[in-house]
mmCIF file of C-alpha atoms in Angstrom:
data_model
loop_
_atom_site.group_PDB
_atom_site.id
_atom_site.type_symbol
_atom_site.label_atom_id
_atom_site.label_comp_id
_atom_site.label_asym_id
_atom_site.label_seq_id
_atom_site.Cartn_x
_atom_site.Cartn_y
_atom_site.Cartn_z
ATOM 1 C CA MET A 1 21.290 -11.816 10.534
ATOM 2 C CA SER A 2 23.693 -13.760 8.362
ATOM 3 C CA LYS A 3 23.305 -14.052 4.602
ATOM 4 C CA LYS A 4 23.425 -17.836 4.977
ATOM 5 C CA HIS A 5 20.361 -17.788 7.244
ATOM 6 C CA ILE A 6 18.470 -15.532 4.829
ATOM 7 C CA ASP A 7 19.408 -17.870 1.935
ATOM 8 C CA GLU A 8 18.056 -20.832 3.905
ATOM 9 C CA ILE A 9 14.758 -19.047 4.537
ATOM 10 C CA ALA A 10 14.541 -18.058 0.863
ATOM 11 C CA ARG A 11 15.118 -21.646 -0.312
ATOM 12 C CA LYS A 12 12.517 -22.871 2.141
ATOM 13 C CA PHE A 13 9.768 -20.555 0.877
ATOM 14 C CA PHE A 14 10.877 -19.758 -2.675
ATOM 15 C CA PRO A 15 12.148 -22.543 -4.939
ATOM 16 C CA ALA A 16 14.199 -20.167 -7.099
ATOM 17 C CA GLY A 17 16.376 -18.897 -4.232
ATOM 18 C CA PHE A 18 17.255 -15.486 -2.807
ATOM 19 C CA GLU A 19 19.040 -13.962 -5.805
ATOM 20 C CA SER A 20 16.043 -14.420 -8.112
ATOM 21 C CA LEU A 21 13.680 -12.506 -5.802
ATOM 22 C CA THR A 22 12.506 -8.936 -6.304
ATOM 23 C CA ASP A 23 13.798 -6.140 -4.084
ATOM 24 C CA HIS A 24 10.507 -6.128 -2.153
ATOM 25 C CA GLU A 25 10.716 -9.876 -1.521
ATOM 26 C CA LYS A 26 14.364 -9.603 -0.421
ATOM 27 C CA GLN A 27 13.459 -6.805 1.980
ATOM 28 C CA VAL A 28 10.623 -8.870 3.456
ATOM 29 C CA LEU A 29 12.910 -11.893 3.894
ATOM 30 C CA ARG A 30 15.534 -9.773 5.659
ATOM 31 C CA GLN A 31 12.863 -8.447 8.022
ATOM 32 C CA LEU A 32 11.572 -11.964 8.586
ATOM 33 C CA ALA A 33 15.072 -13.285 9.292
ATOM 34 C CA ASP A 34 15.794 -10.444 11.712
ATOM 35 C CA ARG A 35 12.366 -10.899 13.298
ATOM 36 C CA LYS A 36 11.872 -7.175 13.271
ATOM 37 C CA HIS A 37 8.597 -5.571 12.405
ATOM 38 C CA VAL A 38 9.176 -2.384 10.466
ATOM 39 C CA SER A 39 6.014 -0.454 9.879
ATOM 40 C CA ARG A 40 6.264 1.975 6.991
ATOM 41 C CA ASN A 41 4.169 5.071 6.518
ATOM 42 C CA THR A 42 3.986 5.310 2.738
ATOM 43 C CA ASN A 43 2.039 8.580 2.928
ATOM 44 C CA ARG A 44 4.854 10.242 4.868
ATOM 45 C CA GLU A 45 7.508 8.742 2.582
ATOM 46 C CA PHE A 46 5.694 10.038 -0.467
ATOM 47 C CA THR A 47 5.005 13.561 0.817
ATOM 48 C CA GLU A 48 8.609 13.989 2.022
ATOM 49 C CA LYS A 49 9.818 13.509 -1.556
ATOM 50 C CA LEU A 50 7.492 16.115 -3.092
ATOM 51 C CA THR A 51 9.018 19.342 -4.350
ATOM 52 C CA LEU A 52 7.503 22.757 -3.687
ATOM 53 C CA GLY A 53 6.117 22.880 -7.234
ATOM 54 C CA GLN A 54 4.518 19.453 -6.856
ATOM 55 C CA ARG A 55 2.901 20.397 -3.551
ATOM 56 C CA LEU A 56 1.630 23.629 -5.092
ATOM 57 C CA ALA A 57 0.242 21.768 -8.111
ATOM 58 C CA ASP A 58 -1.544 19.309 -5.801
ATOM 59 C CA LYS A 59 -3.099 22.157 -3.819
ATOM 60 C CA MET A 60 -4.156 23.924 -7.014
ATOM 61 C CA ALA A 61 -5.689 20.730 -8.380
ATOM 62 C CA ALA A 62 -7.477 20.100 -5.087
ATOM 63 C CA PHE A 63 -8.868 23.646 -5.096
ATOM 64 C CA GLY A 64 -9.754 23.456 -8.810
ATOM 65 C CA GLY A 65 -11.809 20.343 -8.145
ATOM 66 C CA SER A 66 -13.696 21.707 -5.142
ATOM 67 C CA TRP A 67 -17.173 23.141 -4.696
ATOM 68 C CA THR A 68 -15.573 26.352 -3.426
ATOM 69 C CA PHE A 69 -13.862 26.815 -6.788
ATOM 70 C CA ILE A 70 -17.088 26.062 -8.661
ATOM 71 C CA PHE A 71 -19.073 28.623 -6.630
ATOM 72 C CA ILE A 72 -16.367 31.311 -6.910
ATOM 73 C CA PHE A 73 -15.997 30.619 -10.617
ATOM 74 C CA ALA A 74 -19.762 30.805 -11.193
ATOM 75 C CA ALA A 75 -19.933 34.074 -9.223
ATOM 76 C CA VAL A 76 -17.088 35.606 -11.277
ATOM 77 C CA LEU A 77 -18.720 34.552 -14.547
ATOM 78 C CA LEU A 78 -22.114 35.878 -13.496
ATOM 79 C CA THR A 79 -20.570 39.149 -12.300
ATOM 80 C CA TRP A 80 -18.655 39.505 -15.568
ATOM 81 C CA VAL A 81 -21.759 38.928 -17.678
ATOM 82 C CA VAL A 82 -23.997 41.202 -15.571
ATOM 83 C CA LEU A 83 -21.452 44.052 -15.358
ATOM 84 C CA ASN A 84 -20.657 43.904 -19.062
ATOM 85 C CA SER A 85 -24.323 43.743 -20.012
ATOM 86 C CA LEU A 86 -25.237 46.644 -17.690
ATOM 87 C CA ILE A 87 -22.229 48.705 -18.800
ATOM 88 C CA LEU A 88 -23.123 48.119 -22.428
ATOM 89 C CA VAL A 89 -26.771 49.017 -21.895
ATOM 90 C CA HIS A 90 -26.254 52.135 -19.768
ATOM 91 C CA SER A 91 -23.030 53.664 -21.047
ATOM 92 C CA GLY A 92 -22.868 52.489 -24.585
ATOM 93 C CA LYS A 93 -19.172 51.633 -24.159
ATOM 94 C CA PHE A 94 -17.965 48.350 -25.571
ATOM 95 C CA PHE A 95 -15.712 46.779 -22.888
ATOM 96 C CA ASP A 96 -16.419 43.138 -23.794
ATOM 97 C CA PRO A 97 -19.442 42.976 -26.097
ATOM 98 C CA TYR A 98 -22.007 40.174 -26.065
ATOM 99 C CA PRO A 99 -20.267 37.066 -27.254
ATOM 100 C CA TYR A 100 -17.812 37.993 -24.447
ATOM 101 C CA ILE A 101 -14.665 37.258 -26.451
ATOM 102 C CA LEU A 102 -12.337 38.506 -23.689
ATOM 103 C CA LEU A 103 -14.103 36.285 -21.162
ATOM 104 C CA ASN A 104 -13.747 33.321 -23.531
ATOM 105 C CA LEU A 105 -10.040 34.105 -23.846
ATOM 106 C CA PHE A 106 -9.635 34.104 -20.052
ATOM 107 C CA LEU A 107 -11.597 30.846 -19.762
ATOM 108 C CA SER A 108 -9.422 29.224 -22.427
ATOM 109 C CA MET A 109 -6.248 30.348 -20.669
ATOM 110 C CA LEU A 110 -7.558 29.030 -17.364
ATOM 111 C CA ALA A 111 -8.379 25.662 -18.932
ATOM 112 C CA ALA A 112 -4.985 25.565 -20.650
ATOM 113 C CA LEU A 113 -3.222 26.092 -17.311
ATOM 114 C CA GLN A 114 -5.533 23.966 -15.204
ATOM 115 C CA ALA A 115 -5.372 20.822 -17.363
ATOM 116 C CA PRO A 116 -1.599 20.191 -17.033
ATOM 117 C CA VAL A 117 -1.706 20.959 -13.303
ATOM 118 C CA ILE A 118 -4.473 18.410 -12.831
ATOM 119 C CA MET A 119 -2.589 15.868 -14.969
ATOM 120 C CA MET A 120 0.586 16.342 -12.872
ATOM 121 C CA SER A 121 -1.428 15.830 -9.714
ATOM 122 C CA GLN A 122 -3.091 12.704 -11.138
ATOM 123 C CA ASN A 123 0.303 11.295 -12.168
ATOM 124 C CA ARG A 124 1.598 11.801 -8.628
ATOM 125 C CA LEU A 125 -1.494 10.131 -7.180
ATOM 126 C CA ALA A 126 -0.912 7.179 -9.509
ATOM 127 C CA ALA A 127 2.707 6.977 -8.313
ATOM 128 C CA LYS A 128 1.494 7.075 -4.705
ATOM 129 C CA ASP A 129 -0.978 4.285 -5.482
ATOM 130 C CA ARG A 130 1.875 2.194 -6.908
ATOM 131 C CA LEU A 131 3.902 2.813 -3.731
ATOM 132 C CA ASP A 132 0.908 1.774 -1.609
ATOM 133 C CA ALA A 133 0.409 -1.345 -3.731
ATOM 134 C CA ALA A 134 4.086 -2.307 -3.339
ATOM 135 C CA HIS A 135 3.818 -1.811 0.424
ATOM 136 C CA ASP A 136 0.627 -3.890 0.537
ATOM 137 C CA TYR A 137 2.445 -6.633 -1.360
ATOM 138 C CA GLU A 138 5.304 -6.583 1.161
ATOM 139 C CA VAL A 139 2.889 -6.767 4.089
ATOM 140 C CA ASN A 140 0.919 -9.606 2.505
ATOM 141 C CA LEU A 141 4.079 -11.526 1.620
ATOM 142 C CA LYS A 142 5.460 -11.169 5.133
ATOM 143 C CA ALA A 143 2.129 -12.287 6.617
ATOM 144 C CA GLU A 144 2.052 -15.292 4.304
ATOM 145 C CA LEU A 145 5.631 -16.246 5.189
ATOM 146 C CA GLU A 146 4.887 -15.865 8.910
ATOM 147 C CA ILE A 147 1.834 -18.113 8.525
ATOM 148 C CA LEU A 148 3.908 -20.700 6.666
ATOM 149 C CA ALA A 149 6.525 -20.572 9.436
ATOM 150 C CA LEU A 150 3.807 -21.059 12.056
ATOM 151 C CA HIS A 151 2.451 -24.035 10.128
ATOM 152 C CA GLU A 152 5.924 -25.561 10.074
ATOM 153 C CA LYS A 153 6.277 -25.038 13.824
ATOM 154 C CA LEU A 154 2.872 -26.615 14.441
ATOM 155 C CA ASP A 155 3.763 -29.550 12.206
ATOM 156 C CA ALA A 156 7.039 -30.013 14.094
ATOM 157 C CA LEU A 157 5.210 -29.894 17.431
ATOM 158 C CA ARG A 158 2.633 -32.383 16.182
ATOM 159 C CA GLU A 159 5.382 -34.683 14.931
ATOM 160 C CA LYS A 160 7.147 -34.446 18.300
ATOM 161 C CA GLN A 161 3.883 -35.223 20.111
ATOM 162 C CA TRP A 162 3.264 -38.232 17.874
ATOM 163 C CA THR A 163 6.752 -39.509 18.601
ATOM 164 C CA GLU A 164 6.247 -39.036 22.337
ATOM 165 C CA LEU A 165 2.828 -40.713 22.160
ATOM 166 C CA ILE A 166 4.275 -43.713 20.302
ATOM 167 C CA ASP A 167 7.073 -43.972 22.898
ATOM 168 C CA ILE A 168 4.502 -43.896 25.721
ATOM 169 C CA GLN A 169 2.381 -46.513 23.971
ATOM 170 C CA GLN A 170 5.440 -48.713 23.436
ATOM 171 C CA LYS A 171 6.267 -48.447 27.144
ATOM 172 C CA GLN A 172 2.663 -49.368 27.994
ATOM 173 C CA ILE A 173 2.797 -52.360 25.648
ATOM 174 C CA ASP A 174 6.089 -53.438 27.206
ATOM 175 C CA LEU A 175 4.556 -53.118 30.692
ATOM 176 C CA LEU A 176 1.439 -55.040 29.662
ATOM 177 C CA THR A 177 3.567 -57.714 28.043
ATOM 178 C CA LYS A 178 5.646 -57.966 31.194
ATOM 179 C CA LEU A 179 2.518 -58.124 33.379
ATOM 180 C CA LEU A 180 0.979 -60.779 31.165
ATOM 181 C CA ALA A 181 4.194 -62.762 31.236
ATOM 182 C CA GLU A 182 4.311 -62.515 35.038
ATOM 183 C CA LYS A 183 0.654 -63.471 35.328
ATOM 184 C CA GLY A 184 1.084 -66.362 32.898
ATOM 185 C CA GLY A 185 4.078 -67.580 34.868
ATOM 186 C CA LYS A 186 2.073 -67.585 38.137
ATOM 187 C CA GLU A 187 -0.723 -69.730 36.793
#
C-alpha cells in the first residue's frame, strides 16, 4: 500500500497525522491500509527471545513457588532435625548441635540464591505483561478504526439512499404535477 494512502487514513482518524503516531499505531494503520489481518502470538514471541539462563531461572522460580518444593523442603528440614537430634542423643557426637547453625547457614544461602532468581523471573513476567498490553492496545486500536470505517461506509450508503429517495420523490412530484396539469386541462 502506498505511503500516500496510509497518510490519508492517518489524517482521517488521527488529527495529528501519521508522523506523530507511535510505532504501534503506525503498524496498525499499515495493517488497516493493506487490509491484512496479522495475528500475533505474543507468548511465542516472548519465549523465543529468552536465553537459556532466563528459561532456567523461570523454571527454578516456578519450582520454588510450588507445593512440591514446600513438601520436599519440609521433609528435608524434618529429616535434618530428627537425624541430628537422634545422632546427638545416641552417639554423643556433635554434627550440628541444637540451634542447628549449619542448617541455618544452608537456609540463608538458599534464600540468598532464591530471591534474585525469583526477582529475575518476576521482571520477565512484567516485561511479558507489557508486551501483552501493547498487543492488546494494537488490537483495540485496529478494531476501533475498523468500526469507524464501517460507520463511514454506512453513512455514505445512507447518504446515497437519501439522494436516491429524493430523486424518486422529485420524479413522483413531477409526474403528479404533470397528471394534475393534464387533468386540469381536460376539465
